[in-house]
Amino acid sequence: MSLASAVMPVYRWATRPVGTVRAVTTRQPHVVLTFDDGPDPVETPKVLDALERFGATATFFVLMTRVRRYPELTRAILDAGHEIGLHGLDHTRLTKLTPQEAGGRTAEGKARLEQFVQREVRWFRAPYGAMLPRHWLAVKRTGLTPVGWGPTPADWRELPEDQLAADGMRGCGRGSIMLVHDAMADERDGVPDDPPPPHIDRGKLADLLLAGIAERGWTSRSLGEALTGGRARKWGWFYR
């Protein structure tokens, strides 16, 4: 066992009271859908249409590389009543950076996004979800709260949308935070070595997930909305 593997459980235990938001404890029939890596000119409008059909809201973790390219889509997300969080200046893995660099880039992204949306940005999801304790602390010092996830359709895989949706619903419960994508970061977002994105209709996937959520008597709400009737469940989440 490596030293990192040995100490990770200690870090998770030590930061449990003040760590990463992973779910919401609530009596309300709410699931939190979160969408990463956007906006995207093809897929984001389809996702927004699906959310509207189900009377649902969601939290979109945006990349500033995308916000600059598609400012009208970012405004469309807000105009539709959804919440925006920061995913980063680009999709660079924070653990490739020093904590000082990670904190500085995150603070810059927060400032730029808040200037654009003209409102406070509360939430941050690290690219790939990758943070070590020192990077997590650097993010916390910016005033942002790191947000992880529970269930996910793992929609970076080349699979039919109905199979992805079934995988996403597995383990989903009241207050779950689900990770989905309305885009996939590419070389323009600082990830030249990632594999090509799968051919997925992300609007169809959102429809299937929202239908599955509705069948269980729940609805999707943004993280901020879900927390108005609940409390954040936090614990440490650190990996490379």
mmCIF file of C-alpha atoms in Angstrom:
data_model
loop_
_atom_site.group_PDB
_atom_site.id
_atom_site.type_symbol
_atom_site.label_atom_id
_atom_site.label_comp_id
_atom_site.label_asym_id
_atom_site.label_seq_id
_atom_site.Cartn_x
_atom_site.Cartn_y
_atom_site.Cartn_z
ATOM 1 C CA MET A 1 0.000 0.000 0.000
ATOM 2 C CA SER A 2 1.326 3.431 -0.911
ATOM 3 C CA LEU A 3 1.675 6.208 1.638
ATOM 4 C CA ALA A 4 -1.046 8.188 -0.167
ATOM 5 C CA SER A 5 -3.442 5.219 0.057
ATOM 6 C CA ALA A 6 -2.703 4.837 3.740
ATOM 7 C CA VAL A 7 -3.328 8.454 4.696
ATOM 8 C CA MET A 8 -6.414 9.087 2.537
ATOM 9 C CA PRO A 9 -8.846 7.532 5.069
ATOM 10 C CA VAL A 10 -7.377 9.775 7.771
ATOM 11 C CA TYR A 11 -7.898 12.865 5.603
ATOM 12 C CA ARG A 12 -11.476 11.826 4.853
ATOM 13 C CA TRP A 13 -12.267 11.295 8.513
ATOM 14 C CA ALA A 14 -10.577 14.509 9.635
ATOM 15 C CA THR A 15 -12.430 16.711 7.163
ATOM 16 C CA ARG A 16 -15.843 15.038 7.392
ATOM 17 C CA PRO A 17 -17.521 17.930 9.275
ATOM 18 C CA VAL A 18 -16.274 20.628 6.889
ATOM 19 C CA GLY A 19 -15.575 18.739 3.679
ATOM 20 C CA THR A 20 -16.965 18.414 0.207
ATOM 21 C CA VAL A 21 -20.744 18.527 -0.271
ATOM 22 C CA ARG A 22 -21.766 15.090 -1.499
ATOM 23 C CA ALA A 23 -25.545 15.014 -0.876
ATOM 24 C CA VAL A 24 -28.426 16.872 0.767
ATOM 25 C CA THR A 25 -30.282 15.634 3.811
ATOM 26 C CA THR A 26 -33.888 16.598 3.153
ATOM 27 C CA ARG A 27 -37.467 15.472 3.680
ATOM 28 C CA GLN A 28 -38.412 17.050 0.383
ATOM 29 C CA PRO A 29 -38.685 14.810 -2.717
ATOM 30 C CA HIS A 30 -35.643 16.402 -4.310
ATOM 31 C CA VAL A 31 -32.713 15.098 -6.327
ATOM 32 C CA VAL A 32 -29.959 17.512 -7.385
ATOM 33 C CA LEU A 33 -28.989 17.190 -11.038
ATOM 34 C CA THR A 34 -25.659 18.828 -11.841
ATOM 35 C CA PHE A 35 -24.237 19.310 -15.335
ATOM 36 C CA ASP A 36 -20.515 19.747 -15.982
ATOM 37 C CA ASP A 37 -18.175 21.038 -18.703
ATOM 38 C CA GLY A 38 -20.612 23.334 -20.542
ATOM 39 C CA PRO A 39 -22.139 25.248 -21.942
ATOM 40 C CA ASP A 40 -22.325 23.650 -25.381
ATOM 41 C CA PRO A 41 -24.189 25.156 -28.354
ATOM 42 C CA VAL A 42 -25.763 21.825 -29.385
ATOM 43 C CA GLU A 43 -26.337 19.903 -26.181
ATOM 44 C CA THR A 44 -27.031 22.561 -23.543
ATOM 45 C CA PRO A 45 -30.230 23.827 -25.242
ATOM 46 C CA LYS A 46 -31.541 20.254 -25.408
ATOM 47 C CA VAL A 47 -30.804 19.754 -21.723
ATOM 48 C CA LEU A 48 -32.549 23.039 -20.904
ATOM 49 C CA ASP A 49 -35.594 21.915 -22.909
ATOM 50 C CA ALA A 50 -35.730 18.635 -20.984
ATOM 51 C CA LEU A 51 -35.541 20.419 -17.649
ATOM 52 C CA GLU A 52 -38.335 22.765 -18.712
ATOM 53 C CA ARG A 53 -40.574 19.865 -19.758
ATOM 54 C CA PHE A 54 -40.276 18.379 -16.289
ATOM 55 C CA GLY A 55 -40.515 21.665 -14.391
ATOM 56 C CA ALA A 56 -37.083 20.951 -12.964
ATOM 57 C CA THR A 57 -34.071 23.043 -12.061
ATOM 58 C CA ALA A 58 -30.397 22.066 -11.957
ATOM 59 C CA THR A 59 -26.924 23.350 -11.156
ATOM 60 C CA PHE A 60 -24.539 23.847 -14.083
ATOM 61 C CA PHE A 61 -20.805 23.790 -13.341
ATOM 62 C CA VAL A 62 -19.374 25.855 -16.185
ATOM 63 C CA LEU A 63 -15.890 26.302 -17.602
ATOM 64 C CA MET A 64 -14.792 29.876 -18.197
ATOM 65 C CA THR A 65 -13.345 28.822 -21.568
ATOM 66 C CA ARG A 66 -16.925 27.920 -22.519
ATOM 67 C CA VAL A 67 -18.554 30.950 -20.915
ATOM 68 C CA ARG A 68 -16.324 33.181 -23.039
ATOM 69 C CA ARG A 69 -17.190 31.271 -26.219
ATOM 70 C CA TYR A 70 -20.917 30.965 -25.530
ATOM 71 C CA PRO A 71 -22.011 33.860 -23.311
ATOM 72 C CA GLU A 72 -25.583 33.742 -24.630
ATOM 73 C CA LEU A 73 -25.942 30.124 -23.481
ATOM 74 C CA THR A 74 -24.688 31.000 -20.025
ATOM 75 C CA ARG A 75 -27.348 33.709 -19.832
ATOM 76 C CA ALA A 76 -29.959 31.235 -21.090
ATOM 77 C CA ILE A 77 -29.141 28.902 -18.197
ATOM 78 C CA LEU A 78 -29.700 31.713 -15.700
ATOM 79 C CA ASP A 79 -32.789 33.023 -17.476
ATOM 80 C CA ALA A 80 -34.356 29.569 -17.237
ATOM 81 C CA GLY A 81 -34.012 29.683 -13.444
ATOM 82 C CA HIS A 82 -31.048 27.392 -13.033
ATOM 83 C CA GLU A 83 -27.984 27.804 -10.860
ATOM 84 C CA ILE A 84 -24.410 28.259 -12.035
ATOM 85 C CA GLY A 85 -21.304 27.051 -10.247
ATOM 86 C CA LEU A 86 -17.657 27.180 -11.259
ATOM 87 C CA HIS A 87 -15.876 24.218 -12.830
ATOM 88 C CA GLY A 88 -12.683 26.153 -13.493
ATOM 89 C CA LEU A 89 -10.907 28.596 -15.753
ATOM 90 C CA ASP A 90 -10.491 25.522 -17.940
ATOM 91 C CA HIS A 91 -10.484 21.762 -17.325
ATOM 92 C CA THR A 92 -6.917 21.484 -16.031
ATOM 93 C CA ARG A 93 -6.617 18.910 -13.255
ATOM 94 C CA LEU A 94 -5.900 20.855 -10.070
ATOM 95 C CA THR A 95 -3.541 18.197 -8.768
ATOM 96 C CA LYS A 96 -1.192 18.998 -11.649
ATOM 97 C CA LEU A 97 -0.790 22.448 -10.106
ATOM 98 C CA THR A 98 0.704 23.717 -6.872
ATOM 99 C CA PRO A 99 -1.893 24.621 -4.245
ATOM 100 C CA GLN A 100 -1.016 28.287 -4.777
ATOM 101 C CA GLU A 101 -1.639 27.974 -8.519
ATOM 102 C CA ALA A 102 -4.877 26.050 -7.952
ATOM 103 C CA GLY A 103 -6.134 28.643 -5.481
ATOM 104 C CA GLY A 104 -5.154 31.564 -7.691
ATOM 105 C CA ARG A 105 -6.799 30.101 -10.786
ATOM 106 C CA THR A 106 -9.947 29.229 -8.851
ATOM 107 C CA ALA A 107 -10.159 32.721 -7.354
ATOM 108 C CA GLU A 108 -9.711 34.228 -10.805
ATOM 109 C CA GLY A 109 -12.419 31.990 -12.231
ATOM 110 C CA LYS A 110 -14.801 32.926 -9.413
ATOM 111 C CA ALA A 111 -14.205 36.636 -9.963
ATOM 112 C CA ARG A 112 -14.689 36.381 -13.729
ATOM 113 C CA LEU A 113 -17.835 34.288 -13.426
ATOM 114 C CA GLU A 114 -19.360 36.563 -10.796
ATOM 115 C CA GLN A 115 -18.617 39.567 -12.971
ATOM 116 C CA PHE A 116 -20.396 37.875 -15.853
ATOM 117 C CA VAL A 117 -23.476 36.597 -13.981
ATOM 118 C CA GLN A 118 -23.689 39.596 -11.637
ATOM 119 C CA ARG A 119 -24.404 37.410 -8.642
ATOM 120 C CA GLU A 120 -22.514 35.434 -6.028
ATOM 121 C CA VAL A 121 -21.117 32.080 -7.095
ATOM 122 C CA ARG A 122 -21.181 29.612 -4.209
ATOM 123 C CA TRP A 123 -20.191 26.217 -5.571
ATOM 124 C CA PHE A 124 -17.086 24.702 -7.135
ATOM 125 C CA ARG A 125 -16.531 21.318 -8.676
ATOM 126 C CA ALA A 126 -12.954 20.439 -9.474
ATOM 127 C CA PRO A 127 -12.215 19.121 -12.963
ATOM 128 C CA TYR A 128 -12.316 15.317 -12.744
ATOM 129 C CA GLY A 129 -13.291 15.829 -9.096
ATOM 130 C CA ALA A 130 -9.564 15.672 -8.361
ATOM 131 C CA MET A 131 -8.264 17.433 -5.268
ATOM 132 C CA LEU A 132 -5.707 16.644 -2.621
ATOM 133 C CA PRO A 133 -6.135 18.186 0.848
ATOM 134 C CA ARG A 134 -3.866 21.148 0.145
ATOM 135 C CA HIS A 135 -5.743 21.953 -3.083
ATOM 136 C CA TRP A 136 -9.076 21.566 -1.302
ATOM 137 C CA LEU A 137 -7.949 24.059 1.343
ATOM 138 C CA ALA A 138 -6.809 26.488 -1.368
ATOM 139 C CA VAL A 139 -10.258 26.282 -2.970
ATOM 140 C CA LYS A 140 -12.009 26.782 0.361
ATOM 141 C CA ARG A 141 -9.974 29.945 0.940
ATOM 142 C CA THR A 142 -11.520 31.484 -2.191
ATOM 143 C CA GLY A 143 -14.933 31.389 -0.513
ATOM 144 C CA LEU A 144 -16.236 28.583 -2.718
ATOM 145 C CA THR A 145 -17.643 25.322 -1.386
ATOM 146 C CA PRO A 146 -16.404 22.172 -3.150
ATOM 147 C CA VAL A 147 -19.186 19.925 -4.432
ATOM 148 C CA GLY A 148 -18.802 16.259 -5.297
ATOM 149 C CA TRP A 149 -21.431 13.771 -6.375
ATOM 150 C CA GLY A 150 -23.049 10.456 -5.645
ATOM 151 C CA PRO A 151 -24.754 8.577 -8.496
ATOM 152 C CA THR A 152 -23.768 9.243 -12.099
ATOM 153 C CA PRO A 153 -24.627 7.763 -15.506
ATOM 154 C CA ALA A 154 -20.878 7.931 -16.209
ATOM 155 C CA ASP A 155 -21.784 9.556 -19.500
ATOM 156 C CA TRP A 156 -18.217 9.703 -20.749
ATOM 157 C CA ARG A 157 -18.821 6.120 -21.968
ATOM 158 C CA GLU A 158 -20.006 5.189 -25.470
ATOM 159 C CA LEU A 159 -23.266 3.471 -24.467
ATOM 160 C CA PRO A 160 -26.966 3.857 -25.384
ATOM 161 C CA GLU A 161 -28.701 6.638 -23.497
ATOM 162 C CA ASP A 162 -31.191 4.269 -21.837
ATOM 163 C CA GLN A 163 -28.375 2.174 -20.391
ATOM 164 C CA LEU A 164 -26.578 5.266 -19.143
ATOM 165 C CA ALA A 165 -29.791 6.528 -17.534
ATOM 166 C CA ALA A 166 -30.375 3.177 -15.824
ATOM 167 C CA ASP A 167 -26.841 3.304 -14.431
ATOM 168 C CA GLY A 168 -27.411 6.863 -13.238
ATOM 169 C CA MET A 169 -30.602 5.945 -11.400
ATOM 170 C CA ARG A 170 -28.906 3.054 -9.643
ATOM 171 C CA GLY A 171 -28.237 4.205 -6.107
ATOM 172 C CA CYS A 172 -30.128 7.468 -6.586
ATOM 173 C CA GLY A 173 -32.139 8.545 -3.576
ATOM 174 C CA ARG A 174 -33.766 11.539 -2.001
ATOM 175 C CA GLY A 175 -31.149 14.281 -1.712
ATOM 176 C CA SER A 176 -28.652 12.643 -4.073
ATOM 177 C CA ILE A 177 -26.362 14.882 -6.093
ATOM 178 C CA MET A 178 -26.055 13.349 -9.561
ATOM 179 C CA LEU A 179 -23.208 14.132 -11.956
ATOM 180 C CA VAL A 180 -24.156 14.465 -15.638
ATOM 181 C CA HIS A 181 -22.542 16.402 -18.503
ATOM 182 C CA ASP A 182 -24.096 18.854 -20.938
ATOM 183 C CA ALA A 183 -20.725 18.947 -22.725
ATOM 184 C CA MET A 184 -17.345 17.252 -22.624
ATOM 185 C CA ALA A 185 -14.190 19.319 -22.268
ATOM 186 C CA ASP A 186 -11.795 19.190 -25.222
ATOM 187 C CA GLU A 187 -8.457 20.614 -26.307
ATOM 188 C CA ARG A 188 -9.887 24.134 -26.306
ATOM 189 C CA ASP A 189 -10.563 23.649 -22.594
ATOM 190 C CA GLY A 190 -7.046 22.569 -21.711
ATOM 191 C CA VAL A 191 -7.377 18.780 -22.083
ATOM 192 C CA PRO A 192 -5.605 17.848 -25.349
ATOM 193 C CA ASP A 193 -4.923 14.286 -24.177
ATOM 194 C CA ASP A 194 -8.458 13.254 -23.191
ATOM 195 C CA PRO A 195 -10.156 10.696 -25.474
ATOM 196 C CA PRO A 196 -12.760 11.902 -27.985
ATOM 197 C CA PRO A 197 -16.185 12.436 -26.402
ATOM 198 C CA PRO A 198 -18.805 9.713 -26.902
ATOM 199 C CA HIS A 199 -21.673 10.207 -29.331
ATOM 200 C CA ILE A 200 -24.496 10.790 -26.851
ATOM 201 C CA ASP A 201 -27.709 12.763 -27.199
ATOM 202 C CA ARG A 202 -27.430 14.591 -23.900
ATOM 203 C CA GLY A 203 -30.929 15.986 -24.174
ATOM 204 C CA LYS A 204 -32.314 12.466 -24.486
ATOM 205 C CA LEU A 205 -30.223 11.329 -21.544
ATOM 206 C CA ALA A 206 -31.522 14.230 -19.438
ATOM 207 C CA ASP A 207 -35.102 13.314 -20.453
ATOM 208 C CA LEU A 208 -34.586 9.703 -19.384
ATOM 209 C CA LEU A 209 -33.034 10.691 -16.065
ATOM 210 C CA LEU A 210 -35.769 13.196 -15.318
ATOM 211 C CA ALA A 211 -38.419 10.599 -16.208
ATOM 212 C CA GLY A 212 -36.776 8.103 -13.855
ATOM 213 C CA ILE A 213 -36.662 10.699 -11.098
ATOM 214 C CA ALA A 214 -40.344 11.569 -11.670
ATOM 215 C CA GLU A 215 -41.356 7.887 -11.615
ATOM 216 C CA ARG A 216 -40.033 7.697 -8.069
ATOM 217 C CA GLY A 217 -42.071 10.734 -7.055
ATOM 218 C CA TRP A 218 -39.121 13.107 -6.968
ATOM 219 C CA THR A 219 -38.070 16.153 -8.943
ATOM 220 C CA SER A 220 -34.750 17.785 -9.760
ATOM 221 C CA ARG A 221 -33.833 20.943 -7.905
ATOM 222 C CA SER A 222 -30.656 23.007 -8.034
ATOM 223 C CA LEU A 223 -28.309 22.573 -5.109
ATOM 224 C CA GLY A 224 -29.154 26.004 -3.710
ATOM 225 C CA GLU A 225 -32.891 25.277 -3.880
ATOM 226 C CA ALA A 226 -32.537 21.835 -2.337
ATOM 227 C CA LEU A 227 -30.616 23.323 0.568
ATOM 228 C CA THR A 228 -33.434 25.742 1.404
ATOM 229 C CA GLY A 229 -35.321 22.755 2.793
ATOM 230 C CA GLY A 230 -32.397 20.606 3.814
ATOM 231 C CA ARG A 231 -28.787 20.596 4.923
ATOM 232 C CA ALA A 232 -25.578 19.686 3.182
ATOM 233 C CA ARG A 233 -24.021 16.322 3.890
ATOM 234 C CA LYS A 234 -20.272 16.824 3.778
ATOM 235 C CA TRP A 235 -17.269 14.632 4.020
ATOM 236 C CA GLY A 236 -13.765 14.582 2.655
ATOM 237 C CA TRP A 237 -13.068 13.622 -0.935
ATOM 238 C CA PHE A 238 -9.501 13.729 -2.106
ATOM 239 C CA TYR A 239 -7.749 11.902 -4.918
ATOM 240 C CA ARG A 240 -5.324 12.550 -7.715
#
